[in-house]
CSV table of C-alpha atoms in Angstrom, one decimal:
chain,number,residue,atom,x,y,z
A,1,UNK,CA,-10.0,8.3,-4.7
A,2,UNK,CA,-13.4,9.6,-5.7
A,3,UNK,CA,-14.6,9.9,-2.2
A,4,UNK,CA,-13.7,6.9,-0.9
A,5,UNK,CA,-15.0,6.3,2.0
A,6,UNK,CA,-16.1,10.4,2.6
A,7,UNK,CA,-12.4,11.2,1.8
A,8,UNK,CA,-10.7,13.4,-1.3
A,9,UNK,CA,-7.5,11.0,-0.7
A,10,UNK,CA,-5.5,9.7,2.2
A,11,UNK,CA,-2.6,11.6,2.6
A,12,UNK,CA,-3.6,12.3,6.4
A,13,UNK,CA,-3.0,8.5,6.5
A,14,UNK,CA,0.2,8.8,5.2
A,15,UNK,CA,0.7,11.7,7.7
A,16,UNK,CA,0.1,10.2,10.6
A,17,UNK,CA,2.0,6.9,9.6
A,18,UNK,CA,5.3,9.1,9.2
A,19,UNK,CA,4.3,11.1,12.4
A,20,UNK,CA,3.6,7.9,14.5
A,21,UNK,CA,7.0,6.6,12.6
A,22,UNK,CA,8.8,9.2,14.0
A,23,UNK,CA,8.1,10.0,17.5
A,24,UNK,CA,6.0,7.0,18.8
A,25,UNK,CA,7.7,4.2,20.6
A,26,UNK,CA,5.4,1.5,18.8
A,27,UNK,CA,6.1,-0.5,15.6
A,28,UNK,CA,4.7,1.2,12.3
A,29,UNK,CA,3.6,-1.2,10.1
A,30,UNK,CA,1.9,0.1,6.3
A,31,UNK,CA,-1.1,-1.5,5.2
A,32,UNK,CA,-2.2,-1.4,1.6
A,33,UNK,CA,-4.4,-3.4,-0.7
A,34,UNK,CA,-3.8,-5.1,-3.9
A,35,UNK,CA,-7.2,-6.3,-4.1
A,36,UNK,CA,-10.9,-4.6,-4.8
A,37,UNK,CA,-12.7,-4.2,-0.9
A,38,UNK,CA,-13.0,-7.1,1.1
A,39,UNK,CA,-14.5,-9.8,-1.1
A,40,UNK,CA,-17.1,-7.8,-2.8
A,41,UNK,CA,-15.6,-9.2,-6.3
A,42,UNK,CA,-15.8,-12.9,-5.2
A,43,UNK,CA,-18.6,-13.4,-7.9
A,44,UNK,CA,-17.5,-11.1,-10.7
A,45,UNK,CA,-13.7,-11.1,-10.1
A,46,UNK,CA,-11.9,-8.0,-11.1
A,47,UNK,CA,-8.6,-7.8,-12.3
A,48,UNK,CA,-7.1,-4.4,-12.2
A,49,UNK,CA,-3.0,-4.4,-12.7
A,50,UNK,CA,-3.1,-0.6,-11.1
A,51,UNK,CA,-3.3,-2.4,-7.7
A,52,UNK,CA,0.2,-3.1,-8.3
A,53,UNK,CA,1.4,-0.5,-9.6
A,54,UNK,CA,-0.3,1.9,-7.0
A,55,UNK,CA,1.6,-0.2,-4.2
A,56,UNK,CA,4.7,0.4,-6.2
A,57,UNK,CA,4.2,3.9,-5.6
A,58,UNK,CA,3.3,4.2,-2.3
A,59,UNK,CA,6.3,2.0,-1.4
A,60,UNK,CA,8.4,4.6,-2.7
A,61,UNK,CA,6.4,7.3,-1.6
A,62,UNK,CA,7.3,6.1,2.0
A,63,UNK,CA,11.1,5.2,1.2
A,64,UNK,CA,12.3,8.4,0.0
A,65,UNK,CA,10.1,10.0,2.9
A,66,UNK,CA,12.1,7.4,5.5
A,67,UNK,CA,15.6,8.7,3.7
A,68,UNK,CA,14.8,12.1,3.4
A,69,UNK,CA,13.2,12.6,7.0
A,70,UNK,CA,15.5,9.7,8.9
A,71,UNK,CA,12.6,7.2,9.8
A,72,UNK,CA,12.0,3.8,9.4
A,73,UNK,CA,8.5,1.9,9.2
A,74,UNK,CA,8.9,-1.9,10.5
A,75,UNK,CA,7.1,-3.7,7.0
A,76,UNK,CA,3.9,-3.6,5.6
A,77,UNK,CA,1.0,-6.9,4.9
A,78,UNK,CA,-0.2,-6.8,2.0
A,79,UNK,CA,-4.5,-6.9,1.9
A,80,UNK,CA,-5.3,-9.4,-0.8
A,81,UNK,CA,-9.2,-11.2,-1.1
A,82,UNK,CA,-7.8,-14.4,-2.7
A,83,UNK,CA,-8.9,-14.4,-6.5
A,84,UNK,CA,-5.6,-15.9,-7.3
A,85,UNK,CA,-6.2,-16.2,-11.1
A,86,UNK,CA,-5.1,-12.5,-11.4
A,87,UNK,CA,-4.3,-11.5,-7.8
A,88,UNK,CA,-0.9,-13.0,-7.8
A,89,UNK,CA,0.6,-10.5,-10.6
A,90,UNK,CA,-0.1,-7.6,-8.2
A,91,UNK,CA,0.9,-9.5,-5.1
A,92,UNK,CA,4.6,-9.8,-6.4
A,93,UNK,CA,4.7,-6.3,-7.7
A,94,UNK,CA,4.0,-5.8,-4.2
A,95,UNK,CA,6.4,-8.3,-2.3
A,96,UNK,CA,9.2,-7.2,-4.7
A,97,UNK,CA,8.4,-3.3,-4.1
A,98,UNK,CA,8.7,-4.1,-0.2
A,99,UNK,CA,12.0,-5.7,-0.7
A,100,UNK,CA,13.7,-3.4,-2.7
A,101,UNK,CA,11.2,-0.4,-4.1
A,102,UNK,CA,13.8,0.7,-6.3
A,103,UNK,CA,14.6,3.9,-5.8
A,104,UNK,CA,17.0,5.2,-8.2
């Protein structure tokens, strides 16, 4: 992630999801972006197809963790800023992948 936000990566993110997943009694819901950070390519719009594909393998990231550990998150949202002239590639990758992230 190139220190992102002061961080190596996120995997304690991914931690605590699956902990919280496990042995919480609230609703675990994943969050991930298809988009660049909140708006900041509204002027020059940038269109990256690894958004998708990243979400594609978080998705299945987190269902063979859910088979393999016997959890269950609730969903995910999907962040998207709205440049829907490229956005929308990455968005279905996305919707599909939460459906059915195709594990086999």
């Amino acid at each position: 992630t190139a220190n992102a936000y002061g961080n190596d990566n996120f995997s304690y993110i991914e931690d605590y999801m699956v902990y919280e997943a496990k042995y919480s009694n609230r609703s675990v819901v994943y969050y991930g972006e298809t988009a660049y950070w909140v708006n900041v390519d509204i002027d020059v719009p940038l269109f990256l197809p690894l958004y998708g594909q990243r979400r594609l393998h978080d998705l299945r990231r987190i269902a063979y963790k859910e088979i393999n550990e016997g959890f269950r998150i609730q969903g995910q949202m999907n962040f998207d800023s709205g440049w829907e002239y490229g956005y929308w590639l990455s968005d279905i990758v996305t919707a599909r992948a939460s459906w059915d992230p195709i594990l086999n």
